[in-house]
Coordinates of C-alpha atoms in Angstrom, one line a residue:
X4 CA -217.6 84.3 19.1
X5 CA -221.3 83.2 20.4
X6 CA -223.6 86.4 20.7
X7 CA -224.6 86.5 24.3
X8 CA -228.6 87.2 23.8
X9 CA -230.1 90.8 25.2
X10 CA -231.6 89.5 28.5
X11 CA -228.1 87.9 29.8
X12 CA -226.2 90.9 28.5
X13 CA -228.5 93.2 30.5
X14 CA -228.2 91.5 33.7
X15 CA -224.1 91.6 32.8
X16 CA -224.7 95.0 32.7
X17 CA -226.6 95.3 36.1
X18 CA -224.5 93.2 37.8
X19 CA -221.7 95.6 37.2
X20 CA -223.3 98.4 38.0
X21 CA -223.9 97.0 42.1
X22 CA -221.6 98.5 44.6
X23 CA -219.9 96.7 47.2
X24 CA -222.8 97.9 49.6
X25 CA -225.4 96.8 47.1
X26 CA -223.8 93.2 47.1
X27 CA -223.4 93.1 50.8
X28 CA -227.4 93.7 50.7
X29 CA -228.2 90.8 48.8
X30 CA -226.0 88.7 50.4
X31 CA -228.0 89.3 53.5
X32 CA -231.4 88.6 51.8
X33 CA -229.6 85.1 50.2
X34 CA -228.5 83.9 53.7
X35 CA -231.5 84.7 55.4
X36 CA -233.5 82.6 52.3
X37 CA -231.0 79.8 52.9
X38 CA -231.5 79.7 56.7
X39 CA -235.2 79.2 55.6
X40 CA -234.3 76.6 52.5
X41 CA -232.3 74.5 55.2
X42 CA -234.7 74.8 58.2
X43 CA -232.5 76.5 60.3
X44 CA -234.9 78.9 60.4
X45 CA -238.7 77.6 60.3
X46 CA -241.5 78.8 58.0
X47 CA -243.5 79.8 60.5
X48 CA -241.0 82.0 62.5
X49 CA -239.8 83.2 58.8
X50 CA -243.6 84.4 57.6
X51 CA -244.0 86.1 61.5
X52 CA -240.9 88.2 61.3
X53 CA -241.5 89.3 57.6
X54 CA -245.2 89.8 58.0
X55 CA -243.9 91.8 61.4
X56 CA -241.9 94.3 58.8
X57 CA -244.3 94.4 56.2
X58 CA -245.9 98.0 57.5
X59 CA -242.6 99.4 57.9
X60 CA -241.3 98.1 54.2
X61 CA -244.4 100.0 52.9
X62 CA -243.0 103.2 54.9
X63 CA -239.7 103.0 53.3
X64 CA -241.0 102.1 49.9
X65 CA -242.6 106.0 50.1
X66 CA -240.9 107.8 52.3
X67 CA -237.9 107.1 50.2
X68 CA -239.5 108.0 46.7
X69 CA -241.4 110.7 48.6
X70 CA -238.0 112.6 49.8
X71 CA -235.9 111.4 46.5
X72 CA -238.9 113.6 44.4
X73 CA -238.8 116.4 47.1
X74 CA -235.0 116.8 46.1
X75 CA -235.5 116.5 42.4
X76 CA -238.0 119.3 42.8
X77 CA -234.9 121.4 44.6
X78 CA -236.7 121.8 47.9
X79 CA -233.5 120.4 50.0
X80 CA -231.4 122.2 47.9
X81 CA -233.5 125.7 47.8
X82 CA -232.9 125.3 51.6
X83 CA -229.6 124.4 52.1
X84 CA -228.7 127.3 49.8
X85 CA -231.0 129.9 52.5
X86 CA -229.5 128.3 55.5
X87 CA -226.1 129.2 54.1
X88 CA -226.8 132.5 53.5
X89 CA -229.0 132.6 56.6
X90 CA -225.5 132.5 57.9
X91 CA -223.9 135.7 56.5
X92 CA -220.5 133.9 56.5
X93 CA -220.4 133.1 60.4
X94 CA -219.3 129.4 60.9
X95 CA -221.1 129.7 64.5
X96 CA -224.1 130.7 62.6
X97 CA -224.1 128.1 59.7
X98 CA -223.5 125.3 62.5
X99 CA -226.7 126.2 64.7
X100 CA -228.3 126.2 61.1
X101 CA -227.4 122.8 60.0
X102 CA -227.5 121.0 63.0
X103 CA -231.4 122.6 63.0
X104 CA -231.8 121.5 59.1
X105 CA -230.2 117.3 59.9
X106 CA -232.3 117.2 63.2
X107 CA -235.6 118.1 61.9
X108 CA -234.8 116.4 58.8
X109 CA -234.1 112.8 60.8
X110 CA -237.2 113.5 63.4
X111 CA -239.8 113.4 60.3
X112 CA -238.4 112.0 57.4
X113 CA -235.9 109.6 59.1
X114 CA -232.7 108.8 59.4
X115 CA -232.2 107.2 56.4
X116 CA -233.4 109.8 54.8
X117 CA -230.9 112.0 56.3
X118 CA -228.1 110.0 55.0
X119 CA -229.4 109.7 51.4
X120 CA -230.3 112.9 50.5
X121 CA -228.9 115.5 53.3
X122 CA -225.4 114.2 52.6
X123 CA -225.4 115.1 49.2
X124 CA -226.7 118.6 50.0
X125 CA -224.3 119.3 52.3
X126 CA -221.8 118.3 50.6
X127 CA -222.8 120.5 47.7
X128 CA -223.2 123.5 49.9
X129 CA -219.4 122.9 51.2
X130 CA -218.2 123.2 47.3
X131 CA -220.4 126.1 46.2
X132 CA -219.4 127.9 50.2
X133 CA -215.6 126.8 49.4
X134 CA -215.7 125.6 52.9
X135 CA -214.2 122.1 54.6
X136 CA -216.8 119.2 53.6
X137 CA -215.9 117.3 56.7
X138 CA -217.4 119.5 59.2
X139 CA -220.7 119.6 57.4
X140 CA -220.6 115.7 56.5
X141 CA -220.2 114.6 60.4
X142 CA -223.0 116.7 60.9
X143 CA -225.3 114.7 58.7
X144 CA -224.2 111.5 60.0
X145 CA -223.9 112.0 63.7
X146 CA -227.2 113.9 63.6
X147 CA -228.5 111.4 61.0
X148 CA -228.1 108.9 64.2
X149 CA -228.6 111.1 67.7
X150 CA -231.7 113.1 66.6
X151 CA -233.6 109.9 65.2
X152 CA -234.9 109.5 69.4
X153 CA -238.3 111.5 69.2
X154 CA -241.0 110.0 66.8
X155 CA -241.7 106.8 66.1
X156 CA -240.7 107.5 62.0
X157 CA -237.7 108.3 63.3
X158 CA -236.2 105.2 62.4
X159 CA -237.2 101.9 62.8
X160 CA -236.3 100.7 65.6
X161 CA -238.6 103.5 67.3
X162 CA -241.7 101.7 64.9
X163 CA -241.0 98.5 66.6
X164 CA -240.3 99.8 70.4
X165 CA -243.7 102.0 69.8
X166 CA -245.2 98.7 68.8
X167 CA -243.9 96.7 71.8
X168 CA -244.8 99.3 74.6
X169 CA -248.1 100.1 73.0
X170 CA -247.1 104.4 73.0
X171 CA -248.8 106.0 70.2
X172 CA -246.9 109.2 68.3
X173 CA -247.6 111.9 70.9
X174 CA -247.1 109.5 73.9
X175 CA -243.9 108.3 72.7
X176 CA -243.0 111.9 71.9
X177 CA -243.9 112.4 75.6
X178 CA -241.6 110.1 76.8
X179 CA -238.1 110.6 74.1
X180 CA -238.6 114.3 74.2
X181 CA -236.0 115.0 77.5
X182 CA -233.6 112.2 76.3
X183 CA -233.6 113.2 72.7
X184 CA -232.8 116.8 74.0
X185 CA -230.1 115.7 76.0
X186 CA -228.8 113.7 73.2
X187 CA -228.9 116.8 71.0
X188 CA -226.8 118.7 73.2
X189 CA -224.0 116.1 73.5
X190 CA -223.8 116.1 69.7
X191 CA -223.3 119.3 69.4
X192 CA -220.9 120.1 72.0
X193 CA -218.5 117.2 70.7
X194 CA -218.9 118.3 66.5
X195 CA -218.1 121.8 67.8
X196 CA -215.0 120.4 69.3
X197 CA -213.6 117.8 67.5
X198 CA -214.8 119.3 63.9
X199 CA -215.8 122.8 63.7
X200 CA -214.0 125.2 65.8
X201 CA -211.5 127.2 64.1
X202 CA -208.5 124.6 64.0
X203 CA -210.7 122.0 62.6
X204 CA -212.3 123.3 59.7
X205 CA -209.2 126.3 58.7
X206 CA -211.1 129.2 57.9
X207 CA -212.8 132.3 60.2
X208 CA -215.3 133.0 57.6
X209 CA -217.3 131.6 54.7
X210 CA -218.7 133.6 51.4
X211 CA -222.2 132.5 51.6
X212 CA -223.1 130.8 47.7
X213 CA -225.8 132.7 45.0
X214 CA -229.1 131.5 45.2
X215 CA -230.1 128.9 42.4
X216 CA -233.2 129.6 41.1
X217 CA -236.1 127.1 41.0
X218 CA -236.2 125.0 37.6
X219 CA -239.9 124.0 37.8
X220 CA -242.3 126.2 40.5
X221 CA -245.2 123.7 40.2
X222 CA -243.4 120.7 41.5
X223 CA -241.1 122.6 44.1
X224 CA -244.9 123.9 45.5
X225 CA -246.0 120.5 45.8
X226 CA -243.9 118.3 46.8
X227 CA -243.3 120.9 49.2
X228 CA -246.6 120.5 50.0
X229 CA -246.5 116.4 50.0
X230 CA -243.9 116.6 52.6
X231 CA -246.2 119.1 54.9
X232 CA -249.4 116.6 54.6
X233 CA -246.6 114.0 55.6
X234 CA -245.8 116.0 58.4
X235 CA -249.1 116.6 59.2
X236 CA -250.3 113.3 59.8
X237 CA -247.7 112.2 62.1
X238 CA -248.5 115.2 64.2
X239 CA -252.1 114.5 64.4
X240 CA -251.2 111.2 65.9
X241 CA -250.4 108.9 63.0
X242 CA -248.7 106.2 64.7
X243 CA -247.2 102.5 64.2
X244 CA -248.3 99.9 61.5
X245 CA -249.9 99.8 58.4
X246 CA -251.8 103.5 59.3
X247 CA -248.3 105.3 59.0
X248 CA -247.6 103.1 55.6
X249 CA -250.8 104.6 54.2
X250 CA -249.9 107.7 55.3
X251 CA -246.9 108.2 54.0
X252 CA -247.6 106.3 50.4
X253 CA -250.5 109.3 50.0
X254 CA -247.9 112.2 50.9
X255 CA -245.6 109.9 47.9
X256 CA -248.6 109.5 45.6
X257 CA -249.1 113.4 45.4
X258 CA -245.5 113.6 44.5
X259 CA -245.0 111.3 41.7
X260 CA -248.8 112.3 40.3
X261 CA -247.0 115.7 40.1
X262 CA -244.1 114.4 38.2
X263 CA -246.3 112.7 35.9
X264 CA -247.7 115.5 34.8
X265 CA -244.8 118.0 34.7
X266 CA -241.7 115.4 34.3
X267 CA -241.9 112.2 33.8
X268 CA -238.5 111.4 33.4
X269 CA -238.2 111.5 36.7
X270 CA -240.1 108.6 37.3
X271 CA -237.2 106.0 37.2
X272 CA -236.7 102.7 38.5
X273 CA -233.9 104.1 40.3
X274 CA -236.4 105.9 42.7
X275 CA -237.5 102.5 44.2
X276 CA -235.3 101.9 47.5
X277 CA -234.6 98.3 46.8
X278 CA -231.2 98.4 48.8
X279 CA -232.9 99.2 51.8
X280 CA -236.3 97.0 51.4
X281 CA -233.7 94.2 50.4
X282 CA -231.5 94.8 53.6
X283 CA -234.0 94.8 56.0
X284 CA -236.0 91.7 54.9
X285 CA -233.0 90.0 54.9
X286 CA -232.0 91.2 58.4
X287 CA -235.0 90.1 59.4
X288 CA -235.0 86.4 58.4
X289 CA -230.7 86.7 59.9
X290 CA -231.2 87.8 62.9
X291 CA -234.1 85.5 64.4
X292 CA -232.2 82.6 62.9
X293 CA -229.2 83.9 64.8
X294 CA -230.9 84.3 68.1
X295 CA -232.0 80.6 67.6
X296 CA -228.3 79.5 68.0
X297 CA -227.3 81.7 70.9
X298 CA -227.5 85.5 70.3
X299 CA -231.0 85.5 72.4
X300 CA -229.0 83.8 75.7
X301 CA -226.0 86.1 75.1
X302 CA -227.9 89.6 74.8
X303 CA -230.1 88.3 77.7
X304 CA -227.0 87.5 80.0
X305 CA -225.4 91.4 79.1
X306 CA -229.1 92.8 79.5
X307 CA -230.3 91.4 82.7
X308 CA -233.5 91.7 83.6
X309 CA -233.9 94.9 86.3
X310 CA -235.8 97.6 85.0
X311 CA -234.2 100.0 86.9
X312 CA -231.3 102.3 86.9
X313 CA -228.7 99.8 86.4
X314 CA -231.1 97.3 83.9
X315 CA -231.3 100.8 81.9
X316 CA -227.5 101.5 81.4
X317 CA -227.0 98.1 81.0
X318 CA -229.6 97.9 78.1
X319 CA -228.2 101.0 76.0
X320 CA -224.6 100.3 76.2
X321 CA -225.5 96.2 75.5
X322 CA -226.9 97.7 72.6
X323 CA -224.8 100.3 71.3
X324 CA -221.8 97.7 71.7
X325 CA -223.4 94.7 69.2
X326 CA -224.7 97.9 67.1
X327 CA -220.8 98.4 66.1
X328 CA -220.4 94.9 65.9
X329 CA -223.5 94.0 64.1
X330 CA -225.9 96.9 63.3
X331 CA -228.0 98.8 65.3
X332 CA -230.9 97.0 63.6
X333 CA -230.3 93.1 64.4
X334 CA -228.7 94.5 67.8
X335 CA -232.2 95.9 68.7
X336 CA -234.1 93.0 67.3
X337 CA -232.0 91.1 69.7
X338 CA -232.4 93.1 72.6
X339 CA -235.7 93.3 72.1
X340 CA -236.5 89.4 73.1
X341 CA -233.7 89.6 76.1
X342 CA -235.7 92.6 77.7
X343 CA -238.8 91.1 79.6
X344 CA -242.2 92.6 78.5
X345 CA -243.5 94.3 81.5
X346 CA -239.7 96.3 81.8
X347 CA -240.6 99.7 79.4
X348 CA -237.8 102.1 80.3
X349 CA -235.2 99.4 80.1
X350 CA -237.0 98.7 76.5
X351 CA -236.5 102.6 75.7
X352 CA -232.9 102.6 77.1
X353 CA -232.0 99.4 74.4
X354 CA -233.4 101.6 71.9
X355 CA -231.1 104.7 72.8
X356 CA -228.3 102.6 73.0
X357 CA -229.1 101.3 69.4
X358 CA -229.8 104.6 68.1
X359 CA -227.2 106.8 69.7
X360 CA -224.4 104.1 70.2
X361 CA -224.1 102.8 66.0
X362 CA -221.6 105.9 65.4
X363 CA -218.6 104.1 66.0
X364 CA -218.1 101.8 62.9
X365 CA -219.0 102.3 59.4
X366 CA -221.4 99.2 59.6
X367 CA -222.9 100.4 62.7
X368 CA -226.2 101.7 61.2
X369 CA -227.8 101.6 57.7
X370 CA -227.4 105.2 57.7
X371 CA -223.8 105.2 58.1
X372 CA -223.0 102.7 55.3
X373 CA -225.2 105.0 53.2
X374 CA -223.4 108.5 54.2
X375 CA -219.9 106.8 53.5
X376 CA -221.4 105.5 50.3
X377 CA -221.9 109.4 49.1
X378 CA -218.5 110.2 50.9
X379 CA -216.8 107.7 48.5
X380 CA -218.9 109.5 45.2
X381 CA -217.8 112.9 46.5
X382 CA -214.0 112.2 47.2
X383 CA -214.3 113.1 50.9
X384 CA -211.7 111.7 53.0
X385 CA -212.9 110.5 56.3
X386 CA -209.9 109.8 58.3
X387 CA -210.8 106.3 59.9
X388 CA -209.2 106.9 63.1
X389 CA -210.7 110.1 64.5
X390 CA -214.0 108.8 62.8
X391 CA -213.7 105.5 65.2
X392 CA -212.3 108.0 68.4
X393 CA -215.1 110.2 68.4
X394 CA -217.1 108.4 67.7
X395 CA -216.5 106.1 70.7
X396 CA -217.3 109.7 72.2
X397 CA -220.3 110.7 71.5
X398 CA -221.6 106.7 72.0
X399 CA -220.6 106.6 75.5
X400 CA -221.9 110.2 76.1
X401 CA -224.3 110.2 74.1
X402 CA -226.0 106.8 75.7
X403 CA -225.0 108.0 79.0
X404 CA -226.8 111.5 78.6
X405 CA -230.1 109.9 77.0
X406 CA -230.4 107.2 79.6
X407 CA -230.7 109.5 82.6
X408 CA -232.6 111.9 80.9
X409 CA -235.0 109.0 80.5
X410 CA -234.9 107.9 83.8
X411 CA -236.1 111.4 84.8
X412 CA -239.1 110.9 82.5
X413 CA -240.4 107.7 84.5

């Protein structure tokens, strides 16, 4: 038999090692680079909408390695561990908690973020707690999607509305704050409902896990630390583009420095988010070459063009319907050209529709493939059916609830 020679055999090896999500990535990026080999899409429009994203890549590239350190360090886990016990044992108590820790978690570090390394957490917590996992996982992934309104790092649709209607961070905030409350409030009321109250989740009481003790001091202080310099810039007004790249890739600089020192082992190729940067480039070349061959005419005919009331509704829901079909990203992308420039709050409306609405189908957000991703690793069921149905729920309420709260913002 012929000796198959070391580089073949290791990309054998790496091609086995790619998930079904990994290949649907990279057959994104191919088709997009095919639409640009064949001219269906042209250079020029190729190099605008990459160059458009290049910021934003830069933002993942560290806010990814800057939150996958920030867990290897046990901060995510040091506080999922006190907001269970924070509890005492009260399911009322441990909800208010976690929807607290997934929200603030998705308004600064991001939604994807969220879904990466929240998921895991909770899901943790719910086998040290002995406690349902699926109350706790629906809370990462709904909140992972509702409470990504506020900031423009939210997620990135909000870096490329921001962009569009020229609001810097604490203008924007200005404006999302109301609607993101709202949207906040719907969440809640439907998780309690369909998935924590007593019949849901089985149990009246929890017993709250022991603490784990920290493995290495120095790197929980700072990446703790990274993360609050991260935090720090937004909040002084660090807004859209390249400025919010830099900003971030220092936080992520301090973090791996620290691991260099103390652990470098931890220093993997596996921290690089390839999957996503790979994703969202190839989105990107997809989905103008798609609105090239009709998606442009057809959003603009379910958009419209009246920037008020009724333009609004029509906006979100537009957008939170081609989120399920699509994903929230190409469905805001689209949106985006069909909205005319001067029309801002039916702009903000597409973006709560594609934020809020992607909650109905697996595919509907990055975020959502990623959370069913660590639901797969964990052996979590998710029953499809009440995942679709509730989903439908909190989209339509959701949207509803964010649009006239933004409406009241004018």
């Amino acid at each position: 038999m012929a000796r198959v020679s070391p580089p073949i055999e290791i990309a054998r090896r790496a091609a086995r090692s790619l998930g079904v999500l990994d290949w649907i990535r990279i057959g994104v990026l191919a088709l997009g680079l095919v639409f640009v080999a064949t001219g269906a899409l042209p250079a020029e429009t190729a190099r605008s909408s990459v160059g458009r994203i290049a910021p934003l890549l830069l933002f993942l590239f560290a806010i990814i390695v800057l939150a996958e350190l920030t867990k290897e360090a046990g901060v995510f886990d040091a506080i999922a561990q006190r907001v269970a016990r924070a509890g005492r044992g009260r399911y009322a108590s441990l909800f208010l908690l976690c929807v607290a820790f997934a929200a603030v978690n998705t308004i600064f570090l991001n939604l994807d973020t969220t879904a990466v390394l929240l998921t895991p957490v909770m899901l943790a917590l719910a086998a040290r707690a002995r406690i349902a996992a699926l109350p706790l996982a629906m809370t990462t992934v709904w909140l992972a999607n509702t409470a990504s309104l506020l900031l423009p790092v939210s997620n990135l649709t909000n870096l490329l509305a921001a962009d569009r209607v020229a609001l810097e961070t604490p203008e924007f905030a200005v404006r999302m704050w109301l609607p993101q409350t709202a949207v906040l409030a719907v969440t809640m009321v439907l998780l309690w409902v369909f998935y924590w109250r007593r019949s849901m989740r089985g149990e009246d009481a929890y017993d709250p896990p022991e603490p784990v003790p920290v493995r290495d001091r120095v790197l929980f202080s700072t990446t703790g630390v990274a993360c609050l310099l991260f935090i720090g810039a937004i909040l002084a007004g660090v807004h859209t583009g390249i400025q919010l790249g830099i900003a971030t890739t220092v936080a992520a600089a301090v973090a791996v420095a620290a691991f260099a020192v103390r652990d470098r082992s931890a220093l993997r190729p596996a921290l690089i988010p390839w999957q996503l940067m790979v994703f969202v480039t190839g989105l990107f070349l997809v989905v103008p070459t798609l609105e090239r061959y009709g998606l442009d005419d057809a959003m603009r005919a379910l958009v419209g063009t009246d920037d008020g009331a009724s333009g609004a509704f029509r906006a979100a829901f537009s957008g939170a319907g081609l989120s399920n079909v699509l994903n929230n990203l190409p469905a805001y992308v689209a949106g985006e050209s069909a909205v005319p420039a001067a029309n801002k709050d039916q702009l903000l409306s597409l973006l709560a529709g594609t934020n809020v609405g992607p909650v109905i189908t697996p595919w509907g957000s990055l975020a959502t493939l990623l959370w069913f991703e660590w639901c797969r690793r964990w052996d979590v069921r998710v029953p499809m059916r009440k995942f679709v149905l509730t989903g439908a729920a909190l989209a339509v309420f959701g949207c509803a609830a964010a649009v006239g709260a933004l409406l009241l913002t004018r």
